[in-house]
mmCIF file of C-alpha atoms in Angstrom:
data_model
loop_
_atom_site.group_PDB
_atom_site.id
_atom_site.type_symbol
_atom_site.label_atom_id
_atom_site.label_comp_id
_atom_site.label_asym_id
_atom_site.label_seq_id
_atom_site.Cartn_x
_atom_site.Cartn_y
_atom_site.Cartn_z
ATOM 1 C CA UNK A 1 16.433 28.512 -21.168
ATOM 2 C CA UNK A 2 15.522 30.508 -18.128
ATOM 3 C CA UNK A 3 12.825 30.607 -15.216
ATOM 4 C CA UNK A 4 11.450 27.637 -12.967
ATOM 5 C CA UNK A 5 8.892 25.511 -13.012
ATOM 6 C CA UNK A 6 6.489 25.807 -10.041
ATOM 7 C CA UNK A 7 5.504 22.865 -8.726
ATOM 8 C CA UNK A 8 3.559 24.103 -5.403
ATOM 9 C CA UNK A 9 3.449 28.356 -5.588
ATOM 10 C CA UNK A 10 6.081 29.663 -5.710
ATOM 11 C CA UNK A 11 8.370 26.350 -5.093
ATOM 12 C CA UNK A 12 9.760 24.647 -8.467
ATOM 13 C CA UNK A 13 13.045 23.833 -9.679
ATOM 14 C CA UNK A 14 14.829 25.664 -12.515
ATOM 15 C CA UNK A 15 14.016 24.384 -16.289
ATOM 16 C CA UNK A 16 17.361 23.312 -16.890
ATOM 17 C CA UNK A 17 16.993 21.419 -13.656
ATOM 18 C CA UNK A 18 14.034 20.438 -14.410
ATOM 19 C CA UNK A 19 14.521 18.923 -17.980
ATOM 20 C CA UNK A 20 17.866 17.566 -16.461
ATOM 21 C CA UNK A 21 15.763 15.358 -13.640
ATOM 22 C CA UNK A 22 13.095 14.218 -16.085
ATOM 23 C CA UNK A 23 16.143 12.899 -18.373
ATOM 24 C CA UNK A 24 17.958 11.061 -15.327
ATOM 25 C CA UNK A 25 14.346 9.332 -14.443
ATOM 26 C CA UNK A 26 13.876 7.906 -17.817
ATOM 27 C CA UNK A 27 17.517 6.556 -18.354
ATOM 28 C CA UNK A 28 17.405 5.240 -14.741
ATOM 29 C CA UNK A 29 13.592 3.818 -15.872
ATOM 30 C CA UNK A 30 15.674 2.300 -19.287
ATOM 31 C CA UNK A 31 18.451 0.861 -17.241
ATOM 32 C CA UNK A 32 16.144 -0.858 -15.470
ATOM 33 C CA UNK A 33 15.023 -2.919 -18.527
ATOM 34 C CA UNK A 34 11.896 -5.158 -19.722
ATOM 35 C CA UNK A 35 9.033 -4.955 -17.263
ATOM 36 C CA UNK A 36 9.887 -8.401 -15.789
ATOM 37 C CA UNK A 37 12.766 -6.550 -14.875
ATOM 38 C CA UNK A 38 11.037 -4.275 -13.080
ATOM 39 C CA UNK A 39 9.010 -7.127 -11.209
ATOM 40 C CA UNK A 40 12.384 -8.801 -9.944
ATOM 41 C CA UNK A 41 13.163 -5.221 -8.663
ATOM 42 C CA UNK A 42 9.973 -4.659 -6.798
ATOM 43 C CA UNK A 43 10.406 -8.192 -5.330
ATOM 44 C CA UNK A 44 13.276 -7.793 -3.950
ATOM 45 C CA UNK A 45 12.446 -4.447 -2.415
ATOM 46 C CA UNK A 46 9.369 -6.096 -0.835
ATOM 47 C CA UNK A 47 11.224 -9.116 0.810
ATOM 48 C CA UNK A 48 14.934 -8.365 1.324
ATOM 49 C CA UNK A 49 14.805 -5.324 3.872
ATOM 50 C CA UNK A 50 11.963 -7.169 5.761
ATOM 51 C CA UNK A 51 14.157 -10.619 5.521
ATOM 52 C CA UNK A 52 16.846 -8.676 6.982
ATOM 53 C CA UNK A 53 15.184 -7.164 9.637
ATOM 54 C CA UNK A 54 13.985 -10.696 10.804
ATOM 55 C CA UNK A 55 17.254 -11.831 10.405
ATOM 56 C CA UNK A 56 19.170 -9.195 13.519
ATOM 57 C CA UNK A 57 15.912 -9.152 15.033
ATOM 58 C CA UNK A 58 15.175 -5.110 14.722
ATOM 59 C CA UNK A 59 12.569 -3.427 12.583
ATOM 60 C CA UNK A 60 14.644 -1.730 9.481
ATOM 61 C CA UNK A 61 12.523 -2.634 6.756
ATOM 62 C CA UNK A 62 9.684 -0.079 6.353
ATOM 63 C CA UNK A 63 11.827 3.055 5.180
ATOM 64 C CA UNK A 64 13.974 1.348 2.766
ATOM 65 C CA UNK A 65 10.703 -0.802 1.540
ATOM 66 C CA UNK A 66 8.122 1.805 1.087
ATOM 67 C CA UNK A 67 11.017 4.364 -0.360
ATOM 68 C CA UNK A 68 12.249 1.998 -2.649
ATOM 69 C CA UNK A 69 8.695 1.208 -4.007
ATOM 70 C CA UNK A 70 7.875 5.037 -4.170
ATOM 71 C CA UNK A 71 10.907 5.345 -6.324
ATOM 72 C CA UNK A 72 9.672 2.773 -8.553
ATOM 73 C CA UNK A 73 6.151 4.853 -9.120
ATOM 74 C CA UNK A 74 8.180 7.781 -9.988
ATOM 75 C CA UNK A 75 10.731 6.213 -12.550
ATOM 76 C CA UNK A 76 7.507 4.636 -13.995
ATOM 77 C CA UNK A 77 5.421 8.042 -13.862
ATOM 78 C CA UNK A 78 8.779 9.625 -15.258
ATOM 79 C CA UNK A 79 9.300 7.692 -17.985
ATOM 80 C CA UNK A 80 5.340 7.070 -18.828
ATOM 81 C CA UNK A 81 5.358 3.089 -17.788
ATOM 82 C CA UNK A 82 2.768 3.390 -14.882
ATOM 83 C CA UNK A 83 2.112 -0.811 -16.484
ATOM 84 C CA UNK A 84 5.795 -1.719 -15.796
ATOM 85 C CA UNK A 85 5.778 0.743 -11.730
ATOM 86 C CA UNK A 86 2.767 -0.731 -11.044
ATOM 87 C CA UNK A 87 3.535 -4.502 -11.746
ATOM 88 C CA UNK A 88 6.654 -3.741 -9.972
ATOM 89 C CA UNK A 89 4.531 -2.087 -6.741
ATOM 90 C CA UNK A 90 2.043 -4.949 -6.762
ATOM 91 C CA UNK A 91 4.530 -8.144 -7.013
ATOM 92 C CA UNK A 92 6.687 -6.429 -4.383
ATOM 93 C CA UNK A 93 3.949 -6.287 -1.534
ATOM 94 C CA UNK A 94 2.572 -9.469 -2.662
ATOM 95 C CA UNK A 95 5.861 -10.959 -2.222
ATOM 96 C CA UNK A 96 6.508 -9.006 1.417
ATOM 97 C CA UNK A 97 3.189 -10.001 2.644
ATOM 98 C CA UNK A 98 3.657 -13.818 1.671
ATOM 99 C CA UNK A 99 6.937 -13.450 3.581
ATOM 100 C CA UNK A 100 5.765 -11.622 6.225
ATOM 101 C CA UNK A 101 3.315 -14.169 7.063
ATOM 102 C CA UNK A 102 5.011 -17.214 6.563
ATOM 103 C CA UNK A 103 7.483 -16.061 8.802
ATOM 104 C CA UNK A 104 4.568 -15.044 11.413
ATOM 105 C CA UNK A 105 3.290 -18.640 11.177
ATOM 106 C CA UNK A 106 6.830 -19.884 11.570
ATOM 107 C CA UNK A 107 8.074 -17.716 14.214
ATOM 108 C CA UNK A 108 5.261 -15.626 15.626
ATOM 109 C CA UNK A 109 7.668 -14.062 18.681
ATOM 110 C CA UNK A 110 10.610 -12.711 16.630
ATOM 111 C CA UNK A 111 8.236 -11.230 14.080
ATOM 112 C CA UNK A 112 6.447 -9.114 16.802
ATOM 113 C CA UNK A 113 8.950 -6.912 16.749
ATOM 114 C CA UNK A 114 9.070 -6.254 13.363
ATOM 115 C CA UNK A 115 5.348 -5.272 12.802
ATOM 116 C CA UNK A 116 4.663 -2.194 15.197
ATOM 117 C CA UNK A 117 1.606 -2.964 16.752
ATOM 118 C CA UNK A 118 0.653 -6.084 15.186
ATOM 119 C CA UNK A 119 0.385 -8.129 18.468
ATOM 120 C CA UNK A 120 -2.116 -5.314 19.734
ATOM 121 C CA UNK A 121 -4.143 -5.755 16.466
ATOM 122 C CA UNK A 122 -3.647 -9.355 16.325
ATOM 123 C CA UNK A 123 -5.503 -9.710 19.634
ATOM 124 C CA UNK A 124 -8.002 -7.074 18.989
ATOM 125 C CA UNK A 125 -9.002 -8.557 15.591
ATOM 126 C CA UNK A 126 -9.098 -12.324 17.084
ATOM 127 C CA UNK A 127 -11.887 -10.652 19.562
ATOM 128 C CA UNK A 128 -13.966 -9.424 16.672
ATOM 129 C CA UNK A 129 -13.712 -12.498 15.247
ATOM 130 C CA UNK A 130 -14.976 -14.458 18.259
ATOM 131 C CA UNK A 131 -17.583 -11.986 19.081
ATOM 132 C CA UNK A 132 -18.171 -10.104 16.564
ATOM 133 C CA UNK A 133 -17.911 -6.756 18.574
ATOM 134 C CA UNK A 134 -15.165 -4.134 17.224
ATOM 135 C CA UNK A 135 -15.597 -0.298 17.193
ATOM 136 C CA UNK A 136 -13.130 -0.280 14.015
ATOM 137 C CA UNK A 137 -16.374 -1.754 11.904
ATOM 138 C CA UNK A 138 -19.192 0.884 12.979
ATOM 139 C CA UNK A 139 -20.427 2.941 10.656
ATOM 140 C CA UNK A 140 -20.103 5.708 12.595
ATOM 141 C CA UNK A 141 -16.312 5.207 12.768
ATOM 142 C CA UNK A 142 -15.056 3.822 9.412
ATOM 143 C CA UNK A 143 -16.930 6.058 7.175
ATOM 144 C CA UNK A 144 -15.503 9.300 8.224
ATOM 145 C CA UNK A 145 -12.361 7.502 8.997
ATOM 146 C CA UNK A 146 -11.845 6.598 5.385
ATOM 147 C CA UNK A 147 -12.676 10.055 3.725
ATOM 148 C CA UNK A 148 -9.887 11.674 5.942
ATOM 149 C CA UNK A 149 -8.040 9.203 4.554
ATOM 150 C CA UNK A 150 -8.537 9.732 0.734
ATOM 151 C CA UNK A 151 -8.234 13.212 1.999
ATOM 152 C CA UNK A 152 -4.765 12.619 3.412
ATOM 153 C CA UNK A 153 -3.760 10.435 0.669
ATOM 154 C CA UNK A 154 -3.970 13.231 -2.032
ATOM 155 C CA UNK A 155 -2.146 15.736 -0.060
ATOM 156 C CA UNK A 156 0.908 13.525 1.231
ATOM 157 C CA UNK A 157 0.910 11.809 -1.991
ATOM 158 C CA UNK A 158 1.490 14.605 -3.606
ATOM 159 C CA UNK A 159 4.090 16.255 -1.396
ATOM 160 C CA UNK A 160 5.728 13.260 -0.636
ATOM 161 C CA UNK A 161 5.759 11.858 -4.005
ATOM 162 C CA UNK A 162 4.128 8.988 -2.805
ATOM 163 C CA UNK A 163 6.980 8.474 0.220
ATOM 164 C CA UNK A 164 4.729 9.111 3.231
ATOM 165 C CA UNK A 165 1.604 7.127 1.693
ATOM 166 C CA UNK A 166 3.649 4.011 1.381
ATOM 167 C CA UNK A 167 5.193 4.425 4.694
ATOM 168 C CA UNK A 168 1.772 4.393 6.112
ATOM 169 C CA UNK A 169 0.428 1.933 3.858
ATOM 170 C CA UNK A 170 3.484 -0.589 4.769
ATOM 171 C CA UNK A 171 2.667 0.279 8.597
ATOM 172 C CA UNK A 172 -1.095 -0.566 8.198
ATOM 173 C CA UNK A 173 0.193 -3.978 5.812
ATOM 174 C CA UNK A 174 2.100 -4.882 8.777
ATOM 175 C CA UNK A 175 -0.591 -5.057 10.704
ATOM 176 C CA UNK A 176 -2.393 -7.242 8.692
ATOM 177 C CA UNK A 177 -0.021 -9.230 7.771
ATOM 178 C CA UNK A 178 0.856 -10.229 11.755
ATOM 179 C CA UNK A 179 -2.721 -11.173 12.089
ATOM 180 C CA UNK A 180 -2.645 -13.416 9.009
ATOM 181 C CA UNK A 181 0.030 -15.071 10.017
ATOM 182 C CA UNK A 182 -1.312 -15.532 13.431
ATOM 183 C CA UNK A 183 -4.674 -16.838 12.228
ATOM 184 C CA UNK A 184 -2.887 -19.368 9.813
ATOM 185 C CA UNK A 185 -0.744 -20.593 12.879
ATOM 186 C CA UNK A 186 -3.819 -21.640 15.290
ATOM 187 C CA UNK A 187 -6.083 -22.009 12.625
ATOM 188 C CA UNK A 188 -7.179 -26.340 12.134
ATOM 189 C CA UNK A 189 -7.705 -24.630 8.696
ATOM 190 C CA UNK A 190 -5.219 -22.633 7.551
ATOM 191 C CA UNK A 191 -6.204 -22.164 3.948
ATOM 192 C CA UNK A 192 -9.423 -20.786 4.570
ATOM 193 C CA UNK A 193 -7.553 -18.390 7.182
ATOM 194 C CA UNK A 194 -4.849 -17.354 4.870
ATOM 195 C CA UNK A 195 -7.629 -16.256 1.986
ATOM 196 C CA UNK A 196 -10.384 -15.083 3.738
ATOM 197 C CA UNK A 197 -8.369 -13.565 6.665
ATOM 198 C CA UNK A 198 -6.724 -11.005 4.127
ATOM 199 C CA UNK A 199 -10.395 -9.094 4.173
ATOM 200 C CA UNK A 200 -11.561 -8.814 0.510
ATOM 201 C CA UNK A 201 -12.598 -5.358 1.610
ATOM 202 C CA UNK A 202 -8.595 -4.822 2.842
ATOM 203 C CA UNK A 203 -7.843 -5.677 -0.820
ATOM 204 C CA UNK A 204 -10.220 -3.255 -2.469
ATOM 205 C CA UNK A 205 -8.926 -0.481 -0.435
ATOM 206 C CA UNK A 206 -5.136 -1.125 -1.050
ATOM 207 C CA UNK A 207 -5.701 -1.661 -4.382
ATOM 208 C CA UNK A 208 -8.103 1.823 -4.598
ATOM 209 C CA UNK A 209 -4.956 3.368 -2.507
ATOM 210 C CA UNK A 210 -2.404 2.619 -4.481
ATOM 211 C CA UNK A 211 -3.977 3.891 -7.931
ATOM 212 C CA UNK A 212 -4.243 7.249 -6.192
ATOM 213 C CA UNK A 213 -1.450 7.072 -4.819
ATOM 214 C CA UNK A 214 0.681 6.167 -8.437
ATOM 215 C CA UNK A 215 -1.896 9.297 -9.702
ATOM 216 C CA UNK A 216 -0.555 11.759 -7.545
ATOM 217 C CA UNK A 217 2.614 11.036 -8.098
ATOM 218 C CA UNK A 218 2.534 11.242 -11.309
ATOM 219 C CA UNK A 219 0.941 14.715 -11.289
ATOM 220 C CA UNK A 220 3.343 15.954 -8.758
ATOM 221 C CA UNK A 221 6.156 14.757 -11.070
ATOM 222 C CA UNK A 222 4.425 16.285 -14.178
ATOM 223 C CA UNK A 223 4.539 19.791 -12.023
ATOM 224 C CA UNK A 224 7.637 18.870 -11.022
ATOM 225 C CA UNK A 225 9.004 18.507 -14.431
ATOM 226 C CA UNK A 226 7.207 20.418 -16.500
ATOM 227 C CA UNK A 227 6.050 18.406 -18.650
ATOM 228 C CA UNK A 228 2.418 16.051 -18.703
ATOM 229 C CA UNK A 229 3.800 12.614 -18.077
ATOM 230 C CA UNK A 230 -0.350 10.960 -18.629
ATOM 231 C CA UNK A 231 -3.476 12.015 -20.685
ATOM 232 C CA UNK A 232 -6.387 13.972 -19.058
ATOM 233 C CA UNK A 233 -8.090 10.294 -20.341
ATOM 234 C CA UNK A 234 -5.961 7.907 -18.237
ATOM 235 C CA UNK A 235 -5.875 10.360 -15.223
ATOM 236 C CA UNK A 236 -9.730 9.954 -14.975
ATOM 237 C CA UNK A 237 -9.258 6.132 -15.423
ATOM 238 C CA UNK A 238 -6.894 5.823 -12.583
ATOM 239 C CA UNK A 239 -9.615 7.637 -10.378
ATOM 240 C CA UNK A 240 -12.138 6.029 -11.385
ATOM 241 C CA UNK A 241 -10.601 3.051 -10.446
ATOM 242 C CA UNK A 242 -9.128 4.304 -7.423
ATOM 243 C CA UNK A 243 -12.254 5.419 -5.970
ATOM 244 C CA UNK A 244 -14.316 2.847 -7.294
ATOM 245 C CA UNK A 245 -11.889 0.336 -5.119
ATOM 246 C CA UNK A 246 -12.408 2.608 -2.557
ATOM 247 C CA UNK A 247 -15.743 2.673 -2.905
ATOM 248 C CA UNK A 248 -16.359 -1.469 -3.306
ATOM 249 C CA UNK A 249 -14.300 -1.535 0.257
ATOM 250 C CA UNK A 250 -17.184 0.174 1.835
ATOM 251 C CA UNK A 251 -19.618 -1.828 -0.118
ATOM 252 C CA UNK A 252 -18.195 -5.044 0.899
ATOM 253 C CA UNK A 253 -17.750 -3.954 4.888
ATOM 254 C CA UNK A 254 -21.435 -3.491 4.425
ATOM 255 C CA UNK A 255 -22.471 -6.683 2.844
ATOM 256 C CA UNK A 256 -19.743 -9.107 3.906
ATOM 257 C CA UNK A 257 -18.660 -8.413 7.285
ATOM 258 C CA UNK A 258 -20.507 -10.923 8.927
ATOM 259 C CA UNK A 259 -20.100 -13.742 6.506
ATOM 260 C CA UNK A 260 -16.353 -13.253 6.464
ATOM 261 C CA UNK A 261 -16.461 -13.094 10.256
ATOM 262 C CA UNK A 262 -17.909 -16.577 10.175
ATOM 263 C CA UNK A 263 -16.103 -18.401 7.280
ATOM 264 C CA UNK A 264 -12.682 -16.878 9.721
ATOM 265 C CA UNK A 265 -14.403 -18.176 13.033
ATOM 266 C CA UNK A 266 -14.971 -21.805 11.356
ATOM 267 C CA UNK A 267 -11.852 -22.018 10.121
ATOM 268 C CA UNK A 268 -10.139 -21.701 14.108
#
């Protein structure tokens, strides 16, 4: 066997290489074991490095957290389980952002640290939700803002095998997550605060984001490897989904805002 396989021009690793690094991803995905398996490992990535953190007080969880979740997307795009990577992704920031804001609630001051930013957006969300008034929710702004995201998304996705994208995504999950938390701590009503304060539109678009994201990766890897690790047919699924997500965040800024803004509101 001779030549390389070019996975962006004229980059690409050797096929030997190549076939060697597709071979290490699916033992590594068979070591891992049953897909439960997998879930334990994508919980423990969520909440241990951010448990840590909280624990010597500095912020050391977002590298080793979004890293260790990317890796999961490509030993699941590597070995063709995008079911088992993607119950893994999805039970590991479910479990970091019940963690995360529990330990807001708890201890508001030591987790401010730990969330860059999230006082700054905790205080600038609570004023939308007392007056209603936030530049972040014109038209003008989040439309454009979110195409240069699905723009950015693709590319970094792609280069990054899904690295950078997490990174960002646990950045702007921090920043949620501090506001939760916050909400549920003065709230007379915290279960209303804890549902409805995670937006349902938030949800849509993480959930939209992260079937691109697993997408890309997975065509970056198949480039990467030489080899087509999905179907044309569940490529178009996963963007259809993606987008549609996408898509029903915009459609429920639009319609809910305002109700959601209120049901929040009521429950301080």
């Amino acid at each position: 066997m001779s030549g390389r396989v070019r996975w962006l021009g004229p980059l690409g690793l050797g096929v030997r290489d190549a076939a060697r690094f597709h071979a290490a991803l699916e033992h590594t995905a068979t070591a891992l074991g049953a897909p439960w398996q997998w879930v334990a490992v994508g919980i423990v990535i969520g909440t241990v490095p951010f448990a840590a953190s909280w624990a010597v007080g500095a912020s050391l969880w977002v590298l080793p957290t979004s890293t260790g979740l990317a890796a999961l997307m490509v030993l699941g795009a590597g070995s063709r389980r995008p079911g088992a990577a993607m119950s893994a992704v999805g039970a590991g920031l479910f479990a970091h952002c019940a963690l995360a804001i529990a330990l807001t609630a708890h201890d508001p001051a030591s987790t401010a640290g730990l969330l860059q930013d999230g006082p700054e957006y905790w205080e600038k969300t609570l004023r939308w939700v007392q007056t209603g008034e936030s530049p972040e929710y014109q038209l003008a702004w989040w439309v454009p803002a979110h195409v240069q995201l699905v723009v950015i998304t693709v590319v970094m996705s792609y280069l990054s095998l899904g690295i950078t994208t997490l990174y960002e995504g646990m950045y702007e999950i921090g920043l949620m997550n501090h506001y939760v938390g916050n909400l549920v701590r003065v709230a007379h009503d915290p279960v209303t605060a804890l549902f409805v304060g995670w937006h349902p539109w938030s949800v849509a678009r993480g959930l939209g984001f992260l079937l691109l994201t697993y997408d890309l990766v997975d065509l970056s890897l198949s480039r990467m490897v030489g080899t087509a690790l999905s179907t044309p047919r569940e490529r178009a699924v996963r963007w259809a989904l993606g987008l549609g997500f996408v898509s029903l965040d915009a459609l429920l800024k639009l319609f809910l805002l305002e109700p959601i803004r209120r049901m929040i509101a009521g429950a301080l």
